[in-house]
N, CA, C and O atoms as CSV, one atom per row, in Angstrom:
chain,resi,resn,atom,element,x,y,z
A,1,MET,N,N,36.828,44.066,-61.913
A,1,MET,CA,C,36.390,43.519,-63.182
A,1,MET,C,C,36.561,42.003,-63.173
A,1,MET,O,O,37.455,41.464,-62.521
A,2,LYS,N,N,35.704,41.346,-63.895
A,2,LYS,CA,C,35.757,39.887,-63.983
A,2,LYS,C,C,36.926,39.441,-64.850
A,2,LYS,O,O,37.337,40.143,-65.774
A,3,LEU,N,N,37.446,38.280,-64.542
A,3,LEU,CA,C,38.570,37.691,-65.258
A,3,LEU,C,C,38.290,37.586,-66.764
A,3,LEU,O,O,37.242,37.087,-67.173
A,4,ASN,N,N,39.215,38.051,-67.561
A,4,ASN,CA,C,39.165,37.993,-69.035
A,4,ASN,C,C,38.134,38.924,-69.683
A,4,ASN,O,O,37.916,38.841,-70.891
A,5,ALA,N,N,37.508,39.788,-68.923
A,5,ALA,CA,C,36.490,40.673,-69.503
A,5,ALA,C,C,37.066,41.477,-70.666
A,5,ALA,O,O,36.469,41.526,-71.741
A,6,ASN,N,N,38.212,42.103,-70.457
A,6,ASN,CA,C,38.769,42.963,-71.507
A,6,ASN,C,C,39.142,42.161,-72.752
A,6,ASN,O,O,38.942,42.636,-73.870
A,7,LYS,N,N,39.676,40.961,-72.579
A,7,LYS,CA,C,40.067,40.144,-73.734
A,7,LYS,C,C,38.854,39.706,-74.546
A,7,LYS,O,O,38.875,39.760,-75.775
A,8,ILE,N,N,37.811,39.278,-73.873
A,8,ILE,CA,C,36.612,38.809,-74.575
A,8,ILE,C,C,35.888,39.987,-75.231
A,8,ILE,O,O,35.400,39.860,-76.354
A,9,ILE,N,N,35.815,41.105,-74.560
A,9,ILE,CA,C,35.181,42.286,-75.151
A,9,ILE,C,C,35.947,42.714,-76.403
A,9,ILE,O,O,35.331,43.057,-77.412
A,10,ASP,N,N,37.259,42.699,-76.353
A,10,ASP,CA,C,38.048,43.035,-77.546
A,10,ASP,C,C,37.795,42.043,-78.681
A,10,ASP,O,O,37.711,42.444,-79.841
A,11,LYS,N,N,37.673,40.754,-78.362
A,11,LYS,CA,C,37.366,39.753,-79.394
A,11,LYS,C,C,36.005,40.034,-80.033
A,11,LYS,O,O,35.852,39.950,-81.252
A,12,LEU,N,N,35.032,40.365,-79.207
A,12,LEU,CA,C,33.696,40.677,-79.724
A,12,LEU,C,C,33.730,41.901,-80.628
A,12,LEU,O,O,33.084,41.923,-81.676
A,13,LYS,N,N,34.490,42.928,-80.217
A,13,LYS,CA,C,34.623,44.131,-81.049
A,13,LYS,C,C,35.255,43.782,-82.397
A,13,LYS,O,O,34.813,44.278,-83.432
A,14,LYS,N,N,36.289,42.927,-82.393
A,14,LYS,CA,C,36.951,42.531,-83.642
A,14,LYS,C,C,36.008,41.785,-84.574
A,14,LYS,O,O,36.173,41.823,-85.793
A,15,LEU,N,N,35.013,41.104,-83.996
A,15,LEU,CA,C,34.018,40.399,-84.801
A,15,LEU,C,C,32.914,41.331,-85.296
A,15,LEU,O,O,32.003,40.904,-86.006
A,16,GLY,N,N,33.000,42.609,-84.916
A,16,GLY,CA,C,32.033,43.588,-85.411
A,16,GLY,C,C,30.917,43.949,-84.453
A,16,GLY,O,O,30.025,44.721,-84.807
A,17,HIS,N,N,30.950,43.410,-83.257
A,17,HIS,CA,C,29.916,43.754,-82.276
A,17,HIS,C,C,30.179,45.133,-81.705
A,17,HIS,O,O,31.327,45.505,-81.461
A,18,GLN,N,N,29.120,45.886,-81.494
A,18,GLN,CA,C,29.215,47.179,-80.820
A,18,GLN,C,C,29.099,46.917,-79.316
A,18,GLN,O,O,28.227,46.169,-78.874
A,19,ILE,N,N,29.968,47.526,-78.554
A,19,ILE,CA,C,29.964,47.341,-77.104
A,19,ILE,C,C,29.444,48.617,-76.457
A,19,ILE,O,O,30.102,49.657,-76.483
A,20,TYR,N,N,28.247,48.517,-75.876
A,20,TYR,CA,C,27.653,49.624,-75.141
A,20,TYR,C,C,27.656,49.231,-73.671
A,20,TYR,O,O,27.161,48.164,-73.308
A,21,ILE,N,N,28.202,50.072,-72.845
A,21,ILE,CA,C,28.176,49.834,-71.399
A,21,ILE,C,C,27.066,50.697,-70.829
A,21,ILE,O,O,27.085,51.922,-70.945
A,22,VAL,N,N,26.094,50.029,-70.206
A,22,VAL,CA,C,24.947,50.715,-69.613
A,22,VAL,C,C,25.106,50.599,-68.104
A,22,VAL,O,O,25.066,49.502,-67.548
A,23,THR,N,N,25.286,51.730,-67.452
A,23,THR,CA,C,25.486,51.724,-66.011
A,23,THR,C,C,24.478,52.619,-65.305
A,23,THR,O,O,24.149,53.713,-65.764
A,24,SER,N,N,24.006,52.119,-64.181
A,24,SER,CA,C,23.129,52.941,-63.336
A,24,SER,C,C,23.857,53.252,-62.029
A,24,SER,O,O,23.250,53.321,-60.960
A,25,ARG,N,N,25.168,53.437,-62.143
A,25,ARG,CA,C,26.007,53.766,-60.988
A,25,ARG,C,C,25.393,54.956,-60.249
A,25,ARG,O,O,25.025,55.954,-60.869
A,26,THR,N,N,25.288,54.850,-58.970
A,26,THR,CA,C,24.653,55.886,-58.157
A,26,THR,C,C,25.252,57.263,-58.447
A,26,THR,O,O,26.468,57.450,-58.407
A,27,PHE,N,N,24.379,58.212,-58.735
A,27,PHE,CA,C,24.686,59.626,-58.974
A,27,PHE,C,C,25.389,59.917,-60.305
A,27,PHE,O,O,25.543,61.086,-60.661
A,28,ALA,N,N,25.815,58.900,-61.043
A,28,ALA,CA,C,26.588,59.155,-62.270
A,28,ALA,C,C,25.772,59.854,-63.346
A,28,ALA,O,O,26.339,60.528,-64.206
A,29,SER,N,N,24.450,59.706,-63.315
A,29,SER,CA,C,23.636,60.383,-64.324
A,29,SER,C,C,23.224,61.792,-63.891
A,29,SER,O,O,22.578,62.509,-64.655
A,30,ASP,N,N,23.592,62.192,-62.677
A,30,ASP,CA,C,23.247,63.531,-62.192
A,30,ASP,C,C,24.034,64.598,-62.945
A,30,ASP,O,O,25.216,64.423,-63.243
A,31,ASP,N,N,23.361,65.701,-63.244
A,31,ASP,CA,C,23.982,66.798,-63.985
A,31,ASP,C,C,24.526,67.836,-63.004
A,31,ASP,O,O,24.031,68.960,-62.928
A,32,ASN,N,N,25.551,67.436,-62.260
A,32,ASN,CA,C,26.177,68.344,-61.305
A,32,ASN,C,C,27.619,67.881,-61.071
A,32,ASN,O,O,28.072,66.913,-61.682
A,33,ALA,N,N,28.323,68.565,-60.200
A,33,ALA,CA,C,29.740,68.248,-59.966
A,33,ALA,C,C,29.923,66.829,-59.414
A,33,ALA,O,O,30.881,66.141,-59.767
A,34,TYR,N,N,29.006,66.398,-58.552
A,34,TYR,CA,C,29.125,65.057,-57.992
A,34,TYR,C,C,28.913,64.005,-59.086
A,34,TYR,O,O,29.630,63.005,-59.134
A,35,GLY,N,N,27.933,64.232,-59.959
A,35,GLY,CA,C,27.700,63.321,-61.087
A,35,GLY,C,C,28.911,63.249,-61.995
A,35,GLY,O,O,29.297,62.175,-62.458
A,36,GLU,N,N,29.509,64.414,-62.245
A,36,GLU,CA,C,30.722,64.458,-63.080
A,36,GLU,C,C,31.852,63.656,-62.434
A,36,GLU,O,O,32.580,62.936,-63.117
A,37,ARG,N,N,31.989,63.784,-61.127
A,37,ARG,CA,C,33.022,63.036,-60.402
A,37,ARG,C,C,32.773,61.527,-60.503
A,37,ARG,O,O,33.707,60.754,-60.717
A,38,MET,N,N,31.524,61.118,-60.349
A,38,MET,CA,C,31.192,59.694,-60.432
A,38,MET,C,C,31.445,59.152,-61.849
A,38,MET,O,O,31.926,58.030,-62.006
A,39,ARG,N,N,31.124,59.939,-62.862
A,39,ARG,CA,C,31.383,59.518,-64.251
A,39,ARG,C,C,32.880,59.337,-64.482
A,39,ARG,O,O,33.295,58.394,-65.156
A,40,LYS,N,N,33.691,60.234,-63.929
A,40,LYS,CA,C,35.153,60.124,-64.054
A,40,LYS,C,C,35.649,58.833,-63.403
A,40,LYS,O,O,36.529,58.161,-63.941
A,41,ILE,N,N,35.084,58.489,-62.247
A,41,ILE,CA,C,35.467,57.253,-61.559
A,41,ILE,C,C,35.167,56.044,-62.445
A,41,ILE,O,O,36.002,55.149,-62.583
A,42,VAL,N,N,33.978,56.019,-63.043
A,42,VAL,CA,C,33.594,54.915,-63.933
A,42,VAL,C,C,34.541,54.854,-65.125
A,42,VAL,O,O,35.067,53.788,-65.447
A,43,GLU,N,N,34.759,55.984,-65.776
A,43,GLU,CA,C,35.604,56.030,-66.970
A,43,GLU,C,C,37.046,55.633,-66.648
A,43,GLU,O,O,37.679,54.924,-67.430
A,44,ASN,N,N,37.565,56.078,-65.514
A,44,ASN,CA,C,38.932,55.716,-65.104
A,44,ASN,C,C,39.035,54.218,-64.815
A,44,ASN,O,O,40.037,53.589,-65.154
A,45,SER,N,N,38.018,53.656,-64.199
A,45,SER,CA,C,38.019,52.224,-63.903
A,45,SER,C,C,38.017,51.404,-65.195
A,45,SER,O,O,38.739,50.413,-65.307
A,46,LEU,N,N,37.211,51.817,-66.158
A,46,LEU,CA,C,37.182,51.114,-67.445
A,46,LEU,C,C,38.530,51.215,-68.153
A,46,LEU,O,O,39.015,50.232,-68.713
A,47,ALA,N,N,39.125,52.387,-68.130
A,47,ALA,CA,C,40.436,52.576,-68.769
A,47,ALA,C,C,41.510,51.749,-68.060
A,47,ALA,O,O,42.324,51.094,-68.712
A,48,LYS,N,N,41.509,51.781,-66.739
A,48,LYS,CA,C,42.494,51.025,-65.962
A,48,LYS,C,C,42.418,49.531,-66.262
A,48,LYS,O,O,43.438,48.843,-66.305
A,49,ASN,N,N,41.193,49.035,-66.470
A,49,ASN,CA,C,40.981,47.614,-66.732
A,49,ASN,C,C,40.986,47.272,-68.228
A,49,ASN,O,O,40.690,46.146,-68.626
A,50,LYS,N,N,41.330,48.277,-69.040
A,50,LYS,CA,C,41.446,48.100,-70.495
A,50,LYS,C,C,40.158,47.567,-71.115
A,50,LYS,O,O,40.181,46.678,-71.965
A,51,ILE,N,N,39.036,48.127,-70.673
A,51,ILE,CA,C,37.734,47.783,-71.233
A,51,ILE,C,C,37.434,48.790,-72.338
A,51,ILE,O,O,37.195,49.967,-72.068
A,52,HIS,N,N,37.448,48.321,-73.574
A,52,HIS,CA,C,37.189,49.183,-74.727
A,52,HIS,C,C,35.723,49.077,-75.111
A,52,HIS,O,O,35.161,47.982,-75.136
A,53,TYR,N,N,35.117,50.191,-75.405
A,53,TYR,CA,C,33.684,50.219,-75.688
A,53,TYR,C,C,33.389,51.273,-76.740
A,53,TYR,O,O,34.202,52.154,-77.017
A,54,ASP,N,N,32.198,51.156,-77.318
A,54,ASP,CA,C,31.762,52.124,-78.323
A,54,ASP,C,C,30.954,53.261,-77.715
A,54,ASP,O,O,30.990,54.392,-78.199
A,55,LYS,N,N,30.231,52.950,-76.658
A,55,LYS,CA,C,29.390,53.975,-76.042
A,55,LYS,C,C,29.192,53.644,-74.560
A,55,LYS,O,O,28.994,52.487,-74.186
A,56,LEU,N,N,29.251,54.678,-73.734
A,56,LEU,CA,C,29.018,54.542,-72.307
A,56,LEU,C,C,27.717,55.278,-71.986
A,56,LEU,O,O,27.596,56.482,-72.211
A,57,ILE,N,N,26.751,54.531,-71.457
A,57,ILE,CA,C,25.409,55.065,-71.228
A,57,ILE,C,C,25.134,55.098,-69.730
A,57,ILE,O,O,25.159,54.067,-69.059
A,58,TYR,N,N,24.873,56.286,-69.222
A,58,TYR,CA,C,24.544,56.446,-67.810
A,58,TYR,C,C,23.035,56.529,-67.661
A,58,TYR,O,O,22.385,57.330,-68.333
A,59,THR,N,N,22.476,55.706,-66.783
A,59,THR,CA,C,21.041,55.765,-66.507
A,59,THR,C,C,20.856,56.059,-65.027
A,59,THR,O,O,21.754,55.828,-64.217
A,60,ASN,N,N,19.693,56.566,-64.689
A,60,ASN,CA,C,19.445,56.802,-63.268
A,60,ASN,C,C,18.779,55.573,-62.656
A,60,ASN,O,O,18.290,54.701,-63.374
A,61,GLU,N,N,18.765,55.513,-61.359
A,61,GLU,CA,C,18.233,54.339,-60.675
A,61,GLU,C,C,16.730,54.193,-60.849
A,61,GLU,O,O,16.208,53.082,-60.760
A,62,THR,N,N,16.023,55.294,-61.094
A,62,THR,CA,C,14.579,55.237,-61.278
A,62,THR,C,C,14.233,54.576,-62.599
A,62,THR,O,O,13.419,53.653,-62.635
A,63,ASP,N,N,14.839,55.034,-63.683
A,63,ASP,CA,C,14.554,54.471,-64.997
A,63,ASP,C,C,15.217,53.112,-65.178
A,63,ASP,O,O,14.745,52.289,-65.962
A,64,GLY,N,N,16.292,52.878,-64.468
A,64,GLY,CA,C,17.003,51.627,-64.590
A,64,GLY,C,C,17.633,51.468,-65.961
A,64,GLY,O,O,17.735,52.421,-66.733
A,65,LYS,N,N,18.049,50.252,-66.243
A,65,LYS,CA,C,18.758,49.997,-67.485
A,65,LYS,C,C,17.822,49.761,-68.673
A,65,LYS,O,O,18.271,49.779,-69.819
A,66,VAL,N,N,16.533,49.540,-68.418
A,66,VAL,CA,C,15.588,49.298,-69.521
A,66,VAL,C,C,15.616,50.455,-70.504
A,66,VAL,O,O,15.803,50.249,-71.703
A,67,LYS,N,N,15.434,51.650,-70.015
A,67,LYS,CA,C,15.391,52.828,-70.880
A,67,LYS,C,C,16.723,53.005,-71.621
A,67,LYS,O,O,16.729,53.278,-72.821
A,68,GLY,N,N,17.828,52.854,-70.927
A,68,GLY,CA,C,19.141,52.983,-71.565
A,68,GLY,C,C,19.331,51.977,-72.684
A,68,GLY,O,O,19.865,52.312,-73.742
A,69,CYS,N,N,18.896,50.747,-72.457
A,69,CYS,CA,C,19.018,49.709,-73.483
A,69,CYS,C,C,18.104,49.987,-74.672
A,69,CYS,O,O,18.545,49.947,-75.821
A,70,LEU,N,N,16.841,50.266,-74.397
A,70,LEU,CA,C,15.872,50.466,-75.486
A,70,LEU,C,C,16.173,51.730,-76.286
A,70,LEU,O,O,16.077,51.718,-77.513
A,71,ASP,N,N,16.531,52.808,-75.618
A,71,ASP,CA,C,16.824,54.065,-76.320
A,71,ASP,C,C,18.063,53.972,-77.205
A,71,ASP,O,O,18.212,54.757,-78.142
A,72,ASN,N,N,18.950,53.023,-76.921
A,72,ASN,CA,C,20.209,52.923,-77.651
A,72,ASN,C,C,20.322,51.677,-78.520
A,72,ASN,O,O,21.391,51.390,-79.059
A,73,GLY,N,N,19.240,50.945,-78.657
A,73,GLY,CA,C,19.232,49.787,-79.538
A,73,GLY,C,C,20.090,48.622,-79.065
A,73,GLY,O,O,20.575,47.840,-79.882
A,74,VAL,N,N,20.282,48.498,-77.762
A,74,VAL,CA,C,21.050,47.378,-77.219
A,74,VAL,C,C,20.292,46.093,-77.519
A,74,VAL,O,O,19.084,46.007,-77.297
A,75,GLU,N,N,21.012,45.093,-78.025
A,75,GLU,CA,C,20.364,43.834,-78.425
A,75,GLU,C,C,20.483,42.741,-77.377
A,75,GLU,O,O,19.617,41.869,-77.304
A,76,ILE,N,N,21.531,42.765,-76.565
A,76,ILE,CA,C,21.732,41.790,-75.492
A,76,ILE,C,C,22.367,42.529,-74.314
A,76,ILE,O,O,23.315,43.294,-74.488
A,77,LEU,N,N,21.837,42.293,-73.119
A,77,LEU,CA,C,22.422,42.883,-71.915
A,77,LEU,C,C,23.120,41.791,-71.117
A,77,LEU,O,O,22.557,40.719,-70.893
A,78,ILE,N,N,24.343,42.066,-70.691
A,78,ILE,CA,C,25.070,41.193,-69.775
A,78,ILE,C,C,25.053,41.879,-68.419
A,78,ILE,O,O,25.488,43.024,-68.294
A,79,ASP,N,N,24.549,41.181,-67.399
A,79,ASP,CA,C,24.422,41.818,-66.079
A,79,ASP,C,C,24.421,40.738,-65.015
A,79,ASP,O,O,24.282,39.554,-65.322
A,80,ASP,N,N,24.576,41.145,-63.765
A,80,ASP,CA,C,24.464,40.192,-62.663
A,80,ASP,C,C,23.363,40.588,-61.677
A,80,ASP,O,O,23.071,39.838,-60.746
A,81,SER,N,N,22.757,41.742,-61.870
A,81,SER,CA,C,21.712,42.225,-60.971
A,81,SER,C,C,20.369,41.563,-61.296
A,81,SER,O,O,19.873,41.697,-62.415
A,82,PRO,N,N,19.775,40.851,-60.329
A,82,PRO,CA,C,18.471,40.240,-60.588
A,82,PRO,C,C,17.437,41.248,-61.096
A,82,PRO,O,O,16.675,40.944,-62.014
A,83,ARG,N,N,17.408,42.435,-60.509
A,83,ARG,CA,C,16.435,43.450,-60.947
A,83,ARG,C,C,16.619,43.785,-62.425
A,83,ARG,O,O,15.650,43.808,-63.184
A,84,ASN,N,N,17.858,44.044,-62.833
A,84,ASN,CA,C,18.108,44.393,-64.237
A,84,ASN,C,C,17.798,43.232,-65.161
A,84,ASN,O,O,17.222,43.431,-66.230
A,85,LEU,N,N,18.168,42.030,-64.769
A,85,LEU,CA,C,17.915,40.860,-65.610
A,85,LEU,C,C,16.421,40.644,-65.822
A,85,LEU,O,O,15.982,40.346,-66.932
A,86,ILE,N,N,15.647,40.797,-64.756
A,86,ILE,CA,C,14.194,40.618,-64.860
A,86,ILE,C,C,13.574,41.716,-65.703
A,86,ILE,O,O,12.819,41.435,-66.635
A,87,GLU,N,N,13.887,42.972,-65.383
A,87,GLU,CA,C,13.260,44.102,-66.078
A,87,GLU,C,C,13.660,44.179,-67.550
A,87,GLU,O,O,12.802,44.290,-68.426
A,88,VAL,N,N,14.952,44.122,-67.818
A,88,VAL,CA,C,15.422,44.232,-69.209
A,88,VAL,C,C,15.029,42.991,-70.005
A,88,VAL,O,O,14.739,43.079,-71.198
A,89,GLY,N,N,15.020,41.829,-69.338
A,89,GLY,CA,C,14.652,40.578,-69.998
A,89,GLY,C,C,13.230,40.557,-70.540
A,89,GLY,O,O,12.894,39.687,-71.344
A,90,LYS,N,N,12.396,41.486,-70.121
A,90,LYS,CA,C,11.040,41.602,-70.681
A,90,LYS,C,C,11.074,42.127,-72.107
A,90,LYS,O,O,10.095,41.983,-72.840
A,91,TYR,N,N,12.189,42.736,-72.515
A,91,TYR,CA,C,12.280,43.408,-73.807
A,91,TYR,C,C,13.344,42.825,-74.739
A,91,TYR,O,O,13.130,42.733,-75.948
A,92,ILE,N,N,14.482,42.435,-74.181
A,92,ILE,CA,C,15.579,41.901,-75.004
A,92,ILE,C,C,16.222,40.718,-74.268
A,92,ILE,O,O,16.045,40.568,-73.059
A,93,PRO,N,N,16.970,39.881,-75.001
A,93,PRO,CA,C,17.675,38.792,-74.322
A,93,PRO,C,C,18.702,39.332,-73.322
A,93,PRO,O,O,19.334,40.364,-73.547
A,94,VAL,N,N,18.848,38.608,-72.223
A,94,VAL,CA,C,19.820,38.983,-71.203
A,94,VAL,C,C,20.723,37.789,-70.904
A,94,VAL,O,O,20.294,36.636,-70.939
A,95,ILE,N,N,21.977,38.099,-70.611
A,95,ILE,CA,C,22.926,37.090,-70.163
A,95,ILE,C,C,23.213,37.374,-68.695
A,95,ILE,O,O,23.678,38.454,-68.331
A,96,CYS,N,N,22.927,36.388,-67.870
A,96,CYS,CA,C,23.143,36.498,-66.433
A,96,CYS,C,C,24.556,36.040,-66.118
A,96,CYS,O,O,24.892,34.869,-66.300
A,97,PHE,N,N,25.385,36.968,-65.644
A,97,PHE,CA,C,26.711,36.589,-65.173
A,97,PHE,C,C,26.503,36.054,-63.762
A,97,PHE,O,O,26.269,36.814,-62.822
A,98,SER,N,N,26.590,34.754,-63.633
A,98,SER,CA,C,26.221,34.063,-62.412
A,98,SER,C,C,27.088,34.470,-61.212
A,98,SER,O,O,28.312,34.553,-61.308
A,99,ASP,N,N,26.420,34.720,-60.091
A,99,ASP,CA,C,27.106,34.962,-58.823
A,99,ASP,C,C,26.154,34.635,-57.680
A,99,ASP,O,O,25.032,34.189,-57.921
A,100,LYS,N,N,26.583,34.849,-56.448
A,100,LYS,CA,C,25.778,34.437,-55.298
A,100,LYS,C,C,24.471,35.219,-55.158
A,100,LYS,O,O,23.545,34.740,-54.503
A,101,THR,N,N,24.372,36.402,-55.753
A,101,THR,CA,C,23.140,37.186,-55.625
A,101,THR,C,C,22.061,36.751,-56.615
A,101,THR,O,O,20.898,37.124,-56.464
A,102,ASN,N,N,22.435,35.967,-57.624
A,102,ASN,CA,C,21.452,35.608,-58.651
A,102,ASN,C,C,21.408,34.112,-58.957
A,102,ASN,O,O,20.738,33.702,-59.904
A,103,HIS,N,N,22.102,33.295,-58.181
A,103,HIS,CA,C,22.262,31.883,-58.533
A,103,HIS,C,C,20.950,31.105,-58.617
A,103,HIS,O,O,20.914,30.055,-59.259
A,104,THR,N,N,19.876,31.579,-57.996
A,104,THR,CA,C,18.589,30.884,-58.085
A,104,THR,C,C,17.627,31.558,-59.069
A,104,THR,O,O,16.522,31.063,-59.290
A,105,LEU,N,N,18.036,32.666,-59.648
A,105,LEU,CA,C,17.157,33.422,-60.533
A,105,LEU,C,C,16.860,32.664,-61.821
A,105,LEU,O,O,17.757,32.133,-62.474
A,106,LYS,N,N,15.586,32.630,-62.163
A,106,LYS,CA,C,15.140,32.102,-63.455
A,106,LYS,C,C,14.125,33.089,-63.981
A,106,LYS,O,O,13.136,33.399,-63.316
A,107,THR,N,N,14.373,33.576,-65.171
A,107,THR,CA,C,13.447,34.532,-65.763
A,107,THR,C,C,13.452,34.350,-67.266
A,107,THR,O,O,14.368,33.754,-67.832
A,108,GLU,N,N,12.417,34.872,-67.902
A,108,GLU,CA,C,12.306,34.718,-69.351
A,108,GLU,C,C,13.459,35.423,-70.064
A,108,GLU,O,O,14.004,36.418,-69.586
A,109,ASN,N,N,13.805,34.871,-71.222
A,109,ASN,CA,C,14.760,35.548,-72.102
A,109,ASN,C,C,16.178,35.606,-71.530
A,109,ASN,O,O,16.974,36.453,-71.936
A,110,MET,N,N,16.503,34.696,-70.577
A,110,MET,CA,C,17.793,34.763,-69.886
A,110,MET,C,C,18.632,33.519,-70.149
A,110,MET,O,O,18.128,32.396,-70.138
A,111,THR,N,N,19.920,33.740,-70.385
A,111,THR,CA,C,20.901,32.671,-70.470
A,111,THR,C,C,21.918,32.904,-69.359
A,111,THR,O,O,22.417,34.017,-69.193
A,112,ARG,N,N,22.222,31.857,-68.602
A,112,ARG,CA,C,23.159,31.978,-67.489
A,112,ARG,C,C,24.568,31.619,-67.965
A,112,ARG,O,O,24.756,30.629,-68.670
A,113,CYS,N,N,25.551,32.427,-67.576
A,113,CYS,CA,C,26.961,32.168,-67.905
A,113,CYS,C,C,27.807,32.302,-66.642
A,113,CYS,O,O,27.501,33.088,-65.745
A,114,ASN,N,N,28.880,31.510,-66.598
A,114,ASN,CA,C,29.766,31.522,-65.432
A,114,ASN,C,C,31.098,32.203,-65.694
A,114,ASN,O,O,31.886,32.403,-64.770
A,115,SER,N,N,31.357,32.561,-66.947
A,115,SER,CA,C,32.646,33.182,-67.282
A,115,SER,C,C,32.488,34.003,-68.553
A,115,SER,O,O,31.488,33.897,-69.263
A,116,TRP,N,N,33.500,34.827,-68.824
A,116,TRP,CA,C,33.484,35.596,-70.073
A,116,TRP,C,C,33.647,34.682,-71.281
A,116,TRP,O,O,33.169,35.011,-72.367
A,117,LYS,N,N,34.306,33.550,-71.116
A,117,LYS,CA,C,34.396,32.580,-72.215
A,117,LYS,C,C,33.015,32.038,-72.547
A,117,LYS,O,O,32.675,31.884,-73.720
A,118,ASP,N,N,32.211,31.745,-71.522
A,118,ASP,CA,C,30.826,31.311,-71.747
A,118,ASP,C,C,30.041,32.393,-72.476
A,118,ASP,O,O,29.286,32.099,-73.404
A,119,ILE,N,N,30.217,33.630,-72.062
A,119,ILE,CA,C,29.497,34.750,-72.679
A,119,ILE,C,C,29.864,34.859,-74.155
A,119,ILE,O,O,28.989,35.059,-74.997
A,120,PHE,N,N,31.138,34.731,-74.472
A,120,PHE,CA,C,31.591,34.786,-75.863
A,120,PHE,C,C,30.914,33.693,-76.684
A,120,PHE,O,O,30.441,33.953,-77.791
A,121,ARG,N,N,30.864,32.490,-76.157
A,121,ARG,CA,C,30.229,31.370,-76.854
A,121,ARG,C,C,28.743,31.637,-77.095
A,121,ARG,O,O,28.243,31.428,-78.200
A,122,VAL,N,N,28.042,32.098,-76.063
A,122,VAL,CA,C,26.602,32.352,-76.164
A,122,VAL,C,C,26.313,33.439,-77.201
A,122,VAL,O,O,25.402,33.294,-78.017
A,123,ILE,N,N,27.074,34.509,-77.170
A,123,ILE,CA,C,26.844,35.594,-78.136
A,123,ILE,C,C,27.108,35.105,-79.557
A,123,ILE,O,O,26.359,35.441,-80.475
A,124,ASN,N,N,28.153,34.324,-79.746
A,124,ASN,CA,C,28.430,33.787,-81.085
A,124,ASN,C,C,27.327,32.845,-81.552
A,124,ASN,O,O,26.957,32.862,-82.726
A,125,GLU,N,N,26.800,32.027,-80.649
A,125,GLU,CA,C,25.694,31.126,-81.004
A,125,GLU,C,C,24.459,31.927,-81.407
A,125,GLU,O,O,23.809,31.610,-82.403
A,126,LYS,N,N,24.136,32.961,-80.635
A,126,LYS,CA,C,22.971,33.804,-80.963
A,126,LYS,C,C,23.194,34.507,-82.296
A,126,LYS,O,O,22.268,34.631,-83.097
A,127,ASN,N,N,24.405,34.961,-82.533
A,127,ASN,CA,C,24.749,35.633,-83.785
A,127,ASN,C,C,24.625,34.679,-84.969
A,127,ASN,O,O,24.095,35.055,-86.015
A,128,ASP,N,N,25.110,33.448,-84.810
A,128,ASP,CA,C,25.006,32.442,-85.869
A,128,ASP,C,C,23.557,32.118,-86.206
A,128,ASP,O,O,23.206,31.975,-87.377
A,129,LYS,N,N,22.707,32.001,-85.168
A,129,LYS,CA,C,21.287,31.730,-85.386
A,129,LYS,C,C,20.620,32.886,-86.124
A,129,LYS,O,O,19.773,32.664,-86.989
A,130,ALA,N,N,20.990,34.101,-85.793
A,130,ALA,CA,C,20.401,35.290,-86.422
A,130,ALA,C,C,20.761,35.367,-87.902
A,130,ALA,O,O,19.985,35.883,-88.706
A,131,LYS,N,N,21.930,34.859,-88.261
A,131,LYS,CA,C,22.371,34.903,-89.663
A,131,LYS,C,C,21.640,33.904,-90.542
A,131,LYS,O,O,21.543,34.090,-91.755
A,132,LYS,N,N,21.116,32.828,-89.921
A,132,LYS,CA,C,20.430,31.759,-90.687
A,132,LYS,C,C,19.054,32.146,-91.113
A,132,LYS,O,O,18.363,31.358,-91.759
């Protein structure tokens, strides 16, 4: 997990934001024993890292995160995968958590952040604009 993720997510929750985790972890959306095992791994990792959330959404690799976001009313996606940022960014704003796999990526509807503190600031700015 990224540094300060749990602290910033908790701050966002206290401000009234709903935290939906959308994952396309391999096999986790499968309806079988292996899928169940993969879901347990994800859930245990989130618990171990003290990541509190309102809903955990498993998507398959074919549908990607677009369907998971749109079906659940996700308003902003935070991700580091270029594929997810490009695809989901066609429908809703995305925050790119900058890393070596996406450092040159530029796509519509995207804001680049280098830390969870940056993400907190960006979400608050977007929230303030929406209230006006």
